[in-house]
Amino acid sequence: MDNVKKTVFSGVQPTGRITLGNYLGAIRNWSPLQDEYNCLYCIVDLHSLTVKQVPAELRKNTMELVALYIACGIDPSKSALFIQSHVHEHAELCWILDTIAYIGELNRMTQFKDKSRKHADNINMGLMNYPVLMASDILLYNAQLVPIGKDQTQHLELARDLAIRFNGRYSDTFAVPEALMFKSGSSIKSLQDPSAKMSKSDTNENAVVSLLDDKDAIVRKFKRAVTDCDTEVRFAEDKPAISNLLNIYSLCSGESIADAEKRFAGRGYGDFKLAVADSVIAVIEPIQAEQKRLVADKAYLESVLKQGAEQAERIARKTLDKVYRKVGLVGRIR
Ligand code: TYM
């Protein structure tokens, strides 16, 4: 990897369906970064284990997500594309960072509190430790930039705090990462409740558009999307439902929000909702076709993963050796 370029790291959990929110808030912003930066894009399977998984499904989802990354424009000849559990340094650095992370700061994390509420029968240590593993993902590669959606801001803050804390205690080691957020897509809302984010784990089918939904499902979901009380297609704070739809439309069609407001002036919500659905379908369909083709080519996906893990491991090993030395562990004689 090029030493002059900055490093970018990001990841998605292979848990259940990948949503339009994951795409517009994160994945879609990754491919344009590949020429300017050293990019590492990871499928964070260890994170997924913090909630109960069906093992065979997790494996299937993981390979489908590899294919989806490539279908969304991640080019394995430009970026390291790999699975988190293939590079064991992630879990090892997590242990070291655990020794400087405070229970109080992990307890306070909004996502930990949310997930503890949702999975009250399974509040495991991994759930609380989740942001420390995320910090390890990022710090292992000295990533300076982390493209994420708004919901990950608090976790990124923790990664920064841990980097600064470690550097202060053991001398300069880690780059302090920054979030890379694209305002318009960073918080796509539920189609049924615009005060909540569109979330993979939502139990209301109509609230979430999956990247794997077919045409009919997408049209149905947008038709059923909640709206605000008047009939005007206008972006405004007091119109959160229509603003969310306008946002999605603008991101998918490329038309500005102002132009879309003009186009749909006086036409009511029905037409507008169909146009939103069409714009999403136009983006998603080619991705689906390419993903389907790639999933069938297991040998290719495996070769990509092998190469990606090797690339990532080279960097990760160096960082971890340095960290082990700094904290006082005796290096292994090889
Ligand atoms: P995950 O898998 O929940 O989500 C993946 C990415 O999608 C973004 N996102 C959204 N963006 C806009 N609107 C939404 N409704 C929406 N829902 C999700 C998330 O912000 C995220 O960028 N902890 C991470 C995965 C992770 C990671 C990392 C990310 C693990 N290690 C290191 C960056 C760097 C997560 O749960 O993402």
CSV table of C-alpha atoms and ligand atoms in Angstrom, one decimal:
chain,number,residue,atom,x,y,z
A,1,MET,CA,0.0,0.0,0.0
A,2,ASP,CA,1.1,3.5,-0.8
A,3,ASN,CA,2.7,5.2,2.2
A,4,VAL,CA,1.9,8.8,1.1
A,5,LYS,CA,-1.9,8.2,0.8
A,6,LYS,CA,-4.1,8.4,3.8
A,7,THR,CA,-5.8,5.2,4.9
A,8,VAL,CA,-9.6,4.6,4.9
A,9,PHE,CA,-11.3,1.8,6.9
A,10,SER,CA,-14.9,0.8,7.1
A,11,GLY,CA,-17.1,-2.2,7.6
A,12,VAL,CA,-20.7,-3.6,7.7
A,13,GLN,CA,-22.0,-6.5,9.7
A,14,PRO,CA,-23.2,-9.5,7.7
A,15,THR,CA,-26.3,-9.6,9.8
A,16,GLY,CA,-29.6,-10.1,8.1
A,17,ARG,CA,-30.6,-7.9,5.2
A,18,ILE,CA,-28.5,-5.0,4.1
A,19,THR,CA,-30.6,-1.9,4.0
A,20,LEU,CA,-31.0,1.1,1.7
A,21,GLY,CA,-29.7,3.0,4.8
A,22,ASN,CA,-26.5,1.0,4.9
A,23,TYR,CA,-26.0,1.6,1.2
A,24,LEU,CA,-26.8,5.4,1.1
A,25,GLY,CA,-25.1,6.1,4.4
A,26,ALA,CA,-22.0,4.0,4.0
A,27,ILE,CA,-21.3,1.5,1.2
A,28,ARG,CA,-22.1,3.8,-1.7
A,29,ASN,CA,-19.5,6.3,-0.5
A,30,TRP,CA,-16.7,3.8,-0.4
A,31,SER,CA,-15.9,3.2,-4.1
A,32,PRO,CA,-15.1,6.9,-5.0
A,33,LEU,CA,-12.4,6.9,-2.3
A,34,GLN,CA,-10.4,4.0,-3.8
A,35,ASP,CA,-8.1,6.1,-6.0
A,36,GLU,CA,-7.3,8.8,-3.5
A,37,TYR,CA,-6.7,6.6,-0.5
A,38,ASN,CA,-5.5,3.3,0.7
A,39,CYS,CA,-8.8,1.6,1.4
A,40,LEU,CA,-9.6,-1.4,3.5
A,41,TYR,CA,-13.2,-2.6,3.5
A,42,CYS,CA,-14.1,-5.3,5.9
A,43,ILE,CA,-17.0,-7.6,6.6
A,44,VAL,CA,-17.2,-7.5,10.4
A,45,ASP,CA,-18.5,-11.0,11.1
A,46,LEU,CA,-17.1,-11.0,14.7
A,47,HIS,CA,-19.4,-8.1,15.5
A,48,SER,CA,-22.4,-10.0,14.3
A,49,LEU,CA,-21.9,-12.6,17.0
A,50,THR,CA,-22.9,-10.2,19.6
A,51,VAL,CA,-26.5,-11.1,18.8
A,52,LYS,CA,-27.7,-14.6,18.3
A,53,GLN,CA,-27.1,-15.9,14.8
A,54,VAL,CA,-28.0,-19.1,12.9
A,55,PRO,CA,-24.4,-20.3,11.9
A,56,ALA,CA,-25.3,-21.4,8.4
A,57,GLU,CA,-27.1,-18.2,7.7
A,58,LEU,CA,-24.3,-16.1,9.0
A,59,ARG,CA,-21.9,-17.9,6.6
A,60,LYS,CA,-24.3,-17.3,3.7
A,61,ASN,CA,-24.8,-13.7,4.6
A,62,THR,CA,-21.1,-13.1,4.8
A,63,MET,CA,-20.4,-14.4,1.3
A,64,GLU,CA,-23.4,-12.5,0.0
A,65,LEU,CA,-22.0,-9.3,1.5
A,66,VAL,CA,-18.6,-9.9,-0.1
A,67,ALA,CA,-20.4,-10.1,-3.4
A,68,LEU,CA,-22.4,-7.0,-2.6
A,69,TYR,CA,-19.3,-5.0,-1.8
A,70,ILE,CA,-17.9,-5.8,-5.2
A,71,ALA,CA,-21.3,-5.2,-6.9
A,72,CYS,CA,-21.3,-1.7,-5.2
A,73,GLY,CA,-18.0,-0.8,-6.8
A,74,ILE,CA,-15.4,-2.0,-4.4
A,75,ASP,CA,-12.5,-3.1,-6.7
A,76,PRO,CA,-10.4,-5.8,-5.1
A,77,SER,CA,-7.4,-4.7,-7.2
A,78,LYS,CA,-7.6,-1.3,-5.5
A,79,SER,CA,-8.9,-2.0,-2.0
A,80,ALA,CA,-8.3,-4.7,0.5
A,81,LEU,CA,-11.6,-6.5,0.8
A,82,PHE,CA,-11.6,-9.0,3.7
A,83,ILE,CA,-13.4,-10.8,6.5
A,84,GLN,CA,-12.6,-9.6,10.0
A,85,SER,CA,-12.3,-13.0,11.5
A,86,HIS,CA,-9.6,-13.9,8.9
A,87,VAL,CA,-7.2,-11.5,10.5
A,88,HIS,CA,-6.9,-12.6,14.1
A,89,GLU,CA,-5.1,-9.4,15.0
A,90,HIS,CA,-8.5,-7.6,15.3
A,91,ALA,CA,-9.4,-9.7,18.3
A,92,GLU,CA,-5.9,-9.5,19.8
A,93,LEU,CA,-5.8,-5.7,19.7
A,94,CYS,CA,-9.3,-5.7,21.1
A,95,TRP,CA,-7.9,-7.4,24.3
A,96,ILE,CA,-5.2,-4.8,24.7
A,97,LEU,CA,-7.6,-1.9,24.1
A,98,ASP,CA,-10.0,-3.5,26.6
A,99,THR,CA,-7.3,-2.9,29.3
A,100,ILE,CA,-7.6,0.8,28.7
A,101,ALA,CA,-11.3,1.1,28.1
A,102,TYR,CA,-13.5,1.9,31.0
A,103,ILE,CA,-16.7,0.0,31.8
A,104,GLY,CA,-18.4,3.4,32.5
A,105,GLU,CA,-17.8,4.7,29.0
A,106,LEU,CA,-19.0,1.4,27.4
A,107,ASN,CA,-22.1,1.3,29.5
A,108,ARG,CA,-23.0,4.7,28.3
A,109,MET,CA,-23.1,3.8,24.6
A,110,THR,CA,-26.5,4.5,23.1
A,111,GLN,CA,-26.3,1.4,20.9
A,112,PHE,CA,-25.4,-0.8,23.8
A,113,LYS,CA,-28.4,0.5,25.7
A,114,ASP,CA,-30.7,0.0,22.7
A,115,LYS,CA,-29.5,-3.5,21.9
A,116,SER,CA,-29.6,-4.5,25.6
A,117,ARG,CA,-33.3,-3.5,25.6
A,118,LYS,CA,-34.0,-5.4,22.3
A,119,HIS,CA,-32.1,-8.5,23.4
A,120,ALA,CA,-32.8,-8.5,27.1
A,121,ASP,CA,-32.2,-12.3,27.3
A,122,ASN,CA,-28.7,-12.0,25.8
A,123,ILE,CA,-26.8,-9.0,27.2
A,124,ASN,CA,-23.5,-10.6,26.7
A,125,MET,CA,-20.0,-9.2,27.2
A,126,GLY,CA,-19.5,-8.9,23.5
A,127,LEU,CA,-22.4,-6.5,23.2
A,128,MET,CA,-20.7,-4.2,25.6
A,129,ASN,CA,-17.3,-4.7,24.1
A,130,TYR,CA,-18.5,-4.1,20.6
A,131,PRO,CA,-17.2,-0.6,20.3
A,132,VAL,CA,-13.7,-1.6,21.5
A,133,LEU,CA,-13.6,-4.2,18.7
A,134,MET,CA,-14.7,-1.5,16.3
A,135,ALA,CA,-11.8,0.7,17.6
A,136,SER,CA,-9.4,-2.2,17.0
A,137,ASP,CA,-10.6,-2.6,13.4
A,138,ILE,CA,-9.8,1.1,12.8
A,139,LEU,CA,-6.6,1.5,14.8
A,140,LEU,CA,-5.0,-1.6,13.6
A,141,TYR,CA,-4.6,0.0,10.2
A,142,ASN,CA,-3.9,3.5,11.5
A,143,ALA,CA,-6.9,4.6,9.4
A,144,GLN,CA,-7.3,8.4,9.4
A,145,LEU,CA,-10.7,8.3,7.7
A,146,VAL,CA,-13.7,6.2,8.5
A,147,PRO,CA,-16.8,6.6,6.2
A,148,ILE,CA,-19.9,5.8,8.3
A,149,GLY,CA,-23.5,6.8,8.9
A,150,LYS,CA,-24.5,9.1,11.8
A,151,ASP,CA,-25.5,6.2,14.1
A,152,GLN,CA,-21.8,5.2,14.4
A,153,THR,CA,-20.6,8.7,15.6
A,154,GLN,CA,-20.4,7.7,19.3
A,155,HIS,CA,-18.4,4.6,18.5
A,156,LEU,CA,-16.0,6.6,16.4
A,157,GLU,CA,-15.5,9.0,19.3
A,158,LEU,CA,-14.6,6.1,21.5
A,159,ALA,CA,-12.0,4.9,18.9
A,160,ARG,CA,-10.5,8.4,19.0
A,161,ASP,CA,-10.5,8.5,22.8
A,162,LEU,CA,-8.8,5.1,23.0
A,163,ALA,CA,-6.1,6.1,20.4
A,164,ILE,CA,-5.4,9.3,22.3
A,165,ARG,CA,-5.3,7.4,25.6
A,166,PHE,CA,-3.0,4.7,24.4
A,167,ASN,CA,-0.7,7.3,22.7
A,168,GLY,CA,-0.6,9.3,26.0
A,169,ARG,CA,0.2,6.3,28.1
A,170,TYR,CA,2.6,4.4,25.8
A,171,SER,CA,3.9,7.1,23.4
A,172,ASP,CA,2.7,7.9,19.9
A,173,THR,CA,1.4,4.7,18.2
A,174,PHE,CA,-2.0,5.2,16.6
A,175,ALA,CA,-3.4,7.7,14.1
A,176,VAL,CA,-6.4,9.4,15.6
A,177,PRO,CA,-9.3,8.6,13.1
A,178,GLU,CA,-11.9,10.9,11.8
A,179,ALA,CA,-15.4,10.1,10.7
A,180,LEU,CA,-16.2,10.8,7.0
A,181,MET,CA,-19.8,11.5,6.7
A,182,PHE,CA,-21.9,12.6,3.8
A,183,LYS,CA,-24.6,14.8,5.2
A,184,SER,CA,-27.6,13.9,3.1
A,185,GLY,CA,-27.2,10.1,3.3
A,186,SER,CA,-25.9,9.8,6.8
A,187,SER,CA,-29.2,9.1,8.4
A,188,ILE,CA,-31.9,7.5,6.3
A,189,LYS,CA,-35.1,7.1,8.3
A,190,SER,CA,-37.6,4.3,8.7
A,191,LEU,CA,-40.4,4.4,6.1
A,192,GLN,CA,-42.9,3.9,9.0
A,193,ASP,CA,-41.4,6.2,11.6
A,194,PRO,CA,-39.3,9.1,10.4
A,195,SER,CA,-38.0,9.8,13.9
A,196,ALA,CA,-36.2,6.4,13.9
A,197,LYS,CA,-33.3,5.3,11.6
A,198,MET,CA,-33.9,2.7,9.0
A,199,SER,CA,-32.6,-0.3,10.8
A,200,LYS,CA,-31.7,-3.9,9.8
A,201,SER,CA,-33.3,-5.3,12.9
A,202,ASP,CA,-36.7,-3.5,12.5
A,203,THR,CA,-39.5,-6.1,12.8
A,204,ASN,CA,-41.8,-4.0,10.6
A,205,GLU,CA,-41.2,-5.2,7.1
A,206,ASN,CA,-42.6,-2.0,5.6
A,207,ALA,CA,-40.2,0.2,7.5
A,208,VAL,CA,-37.1,-1.1,5.7
A,209,VAL,CA,-36.0,-1.4,2.1
A,210,SER,CA,-33.5,-4.2,1.7
A,211,LEU,CA,-30.9,-4.1,-1.1
A,212,LEU,CA,-32.2,-7.5,-2.0
A,213,ASP,CA,-35.9,-6.5,-2.2
A,214,ASP,CA,-37.6,-7.1,-5.6
A,215,LYS,CA,-39.3,-4.4,-7.6
A,216,ASP,CA,-42.8,-5.1,-6.3
A,217,ALA,CA,-41.7,-5.1,-2.7
A,218,ILE,CA,-39.9,-1.7,-3.2
A,219,VAL,CA,-43.0,-0.2,-4.8
A,220,ARG,CA,-45.3,-1.6,-2.1
A,221,LYS,CA,-43.1,-0.3,0.7
A,222,PHE,CA,-42.9,3.3,-0.7
A,223,LYS,CA,-46.6,3.3,-1.4
A,224,ARG,CA,-47.2,2.4,2.2
A,225,ALA,CA,-44.6,4.9,3.6
A,226,VAL,CA,-46.0,7.2,6.2
A,227,THR,CA,-46.4,10.9,5.1
A,228,ASP,CA,-46.9,14.2,6.9
A,229,CYS,CA,-50.3,15.8,7.3
A,230,ASP,CA,-50.5,18.2,4.3
A,231,THR,CA,-50.1,17.2,0.7
A,232,GLU,CA,-47.1,19.3,-0.3
A,233,VAL,CA,-43.8,17.7,-1.5
A,234,ARG,CA,-41.4,20.0,0.4
A,235,PHE,CA,-38.2,19.5,2.4
A,236,ALA,CA,-38.8,20.9,5.9
A,237,GLU,CA,-38.1,20.2,9.6
A,238,ASP,CA,-41.8,19.9,10.3
A,239,LYS,CA,-42.2,17.4,7.4
A,240,PRO,CA,-39.8,14.6,8.5
A,241,ALA,CA,-41.5,11.8,6.5
A,242,ILE,CA,-41.5,13.6,3.1
A,243,SER,CA,-38.1,15.1,3.8
A,244,ASN,CA,-36.8,11.5,4.2
A,245,LEU,CA,-38.4,10.5,0.9
A,246,LEU,CA,-37.1,13.6,-0.9
A,247,ASN,CA,-33.6,12.8,0.5
A,248,ILE,CA,-33.8,9.2,-0.8
A,249,TYR,CA,-35.1,10.4,-4.1
A,250,SER,CA,-32.4,13.0,-4.5
A,251,LEU,CA,-29.6,10.5,-3.6
A,252,CYS,CA,-30.9,7.9,-6.0
A,253,SER,CA,-31.9,10.0,-8.9
A,254,GLY,CA,-29.1,12.6,-8.7
A,255,GLU,CA,-31.7,15.4,-9.0
A,256,SER,CA,-31.4,18.2,-6.4
A,257,ILE,CA,-34.0,18.4,-3.6
A,258,ALA,CA,-35.0,21.9,-4.9
A,259,ASP,CA,-35.6,20.6,-8.4
A,260,ALA,CA,-37.5,17.6,-7.1
A,261,GLU,CA,-39.7,20.0,-5.0
A,262,LYS,CA,-40.5,21.9,-8.2
A,263,ARG,CA,-41.1,18.8,-10.3
A,264,PHE,CA,-43.7,17.4,-7.8
A,265,ALA,CA,-45.3,20.7,-6.8
A,266,GLY,CA,-49.1,20.3,-6.8
A,267,ARG,CA,-49.0,16.6,-7.8
A,268,GLY,CA,-49.7,15.1,-4.4
A,269,TYR,CA,-48.0,12.2,-2.6
A,270,GLY,CA,-49.1,9.3,-4.8
A,271,ASP,CA,-47.0,10.2,-7.9
A,272,PHE,CA,-44.1,11.3,-5.8
A,273,LYS,CA,-43.9,8.0,-3.9
A,274,LEU,CA,-43.9,6.0,-7.1
A,275,ALA,CA,-41.1,8.2,-8.4
A,276,VAL,CA,-39.1,7.6,-5.3
A,277,ALA,CA,-39.6,3.8,-5.7
A,278,ASP,CA,-38.5,4.0,-9.3
A,279,SER,CA,-35.4,5.9,-8.5
A,280,VAL,CA,-34.4,3.3,-5.8
A,281,ILE,CA,-35.2,0.4,-8.2
A,282,ALA,CA,-32.9,2.0,-10.9
A,283,VAL,CA,-30.1,2.1,-8.4
A,284,ILE,CA,-30.6,-1.3,-6.8
A,285,GLU,CA,-31.4,-3.5,-9.9
A,286,PRO,CA,-28.0,-3.4,-11.5
A,287,ILE,CA,-26.4,-4.0,-8.1
A,288,GLN,CA,-28.6,-7.0,-7.5
A,289,ALA,CA,-27.8,-8.5,-11.0
A,290,GLU,CA,-24.1,-8.1,-10.4
A,291,GLN,CA,-24.3,-9.5,-6.9
A,292,LYS,CA,-26.2,-12.6,-8.1
A,293,ARG,CA,-23.6,-13.2,-10.8
A,294,LEU,CA,-20.8,-12.9,-8.2
A,295,VAL,CA,-22.4,-15.1,-5.6
A,296,ALA,CA,-22.4,-17.9,-8.1
A,297,ASP,CA,-18.7,-17.5,-8.6
A,298,LYS,CA,-17.4,-18.8,-5.3
A,299,ALA,CA,-13.9,-19.5,-6.5
A,300,TYR,CA,-13.5,-15.8,-7.5
A,301,LEU,CA,-14.9,-14.6,-4.2
A,302,GLU,CA,-12.6,-16.8,-2.2
A,303,SER,CA,-9.6,-15.6,-4.2
A,304,VAL,CA,-10.5,-12.0,-3.4
A,305,LEU,CA,-10.9,-12.8,0.3
A,306,LYS,CA,-7.5,-14.6,0.4
A,307,GLN,CA,-5.7,-11.7,-1.2
A,308,GLY,CA,-7.6,-9.2,1.0
A,309,ALA,CA,-6.8,-11.0,4.2
A,310,GLU,CA,-3.1,-11.3,3.2
A,311,GLN,CA,-2.9,-7.5,2.5
A,312,ALA,CA,-4.7,-6.6,5.7
A,313,GLU,CA,-2.7,-9.1,7.8
A,314,ARG,CA,0.7,-7.6,6.7
A,315,ILE,CA,-0.3,-4.2,8.1
A,316,ALA,CA,-2.1,-5.6,11.2
A,317,ARG,CA,0.8,-7.8,12.2
A,318,LYS,CA,3.2,-4.8,12.2
A,319,THR,CA,0.9,-2.6,14.3
A,320,LEU,CA,0.2,-5.4,16.8
A,321,ASP,CA,3.9,-6.2,17.2
A,322,LYS,CA,4.5,-2.6,17.9
A,323,VAL,CA,1.6,-2.4,20.4
A,324,TYR,CA,2.8,-5.6,22.2
A,325,ARG,CA,6.3,-4.2,22.5
A,326,LYS,CA,5.0,-0.9,23.8
A,327,VAL,CA,2.8,-2.4,26.6
A,328,GLY,CA,5.7,-4.6,27.8
A,329,LEU,CA,5.1,-8.0,26.3
A,330,VAL,CA,8.1,-10.1,25.3
A,331,GLY,CA,8.2,-10.7,21.6
A,332,ARG,CA,8.1,-14.2,20.4
A,333,ILE,CA,11.4,-15.6,18.9
A,334,ARG,CA,10.7,-16.9,15.4
B,1,TYM,P1,-23.8,-1.6,10.6
B,1,TYM,O1,-23.5,-2.9,9.9
B,1,TYM,O2,-24.9,-1.4,11.5
B,1,TYM,O3,-24.0,-0.5,9.5
B,1,TYM,C1,-23.1,-0.3,8.4
B,1,TYM,C2,-23.0,1.1,8.0
B,1,TYM,O4,-24.3,1.6,7.6
B,1,TYM,C3,-24.6,2.8,8.3
B,1,TYM,N1,-26.0,2.9,8.5
B,1,TYM,C4,-26.8,4.0,8.1
B,1,TYM,N2,-26.5,5.1,7.4
B,1,TYM,C5,-27.5,5.9,7.2
B,1,TYM,N3,-28.8,5.7,7.5
B,1,TYM,C6,-29.1,4.6,8.1
B,1,TYM,N4,-30.4,4.3,8.4
B,1,TYM,C7,-28.1,3.6,8.5
B,1,TYM,N5,-28.1,2.4,9.1
B,1,TYM,C8,-26.8,2.0,9.1
B,1,TYM,C9,-23.8,2.7,9.6
B,1,TYM,O5,-23.5,4.0,10.1
B,1,TYM,C10,-22.5,2.0,9.1
B,1,TYM,O6,-21.6,3.0,8.6
B,1,TYM,N6,-20.3,-0.9,14.0
B,1,TYM,C11,-20.5,-0.8,12.6
B,1,TYM,C12,-19.7,-1.8,11.8
B,1,TYM,C13,-18.2,-1.6,12.0
B,1,TYM,C14,-17.4,-0.6,11.5
B,1,TYM,C15,-16.1,-0.9,12.0
B,1,TYM,C16,-17.6,0.6,10.8
B,1,TYM,C17,-17.4,-2.4,12.7
B,1,TYM,N7,-16.1,-2.0,12.7
B,1,TYM,C18,-15.0,0.0,11.7
B,1,TYM,C19,-16.6,1.4,10.5
B,1,TYM,C20,-15.3,1.1,11.0
B,1,TYM,C21,-22.0,-1.2,12.3
B,1,TYM,O7,-22.6,-1.8,13.2
B,1,TYM,O8,-22.4,-1.0,11.2
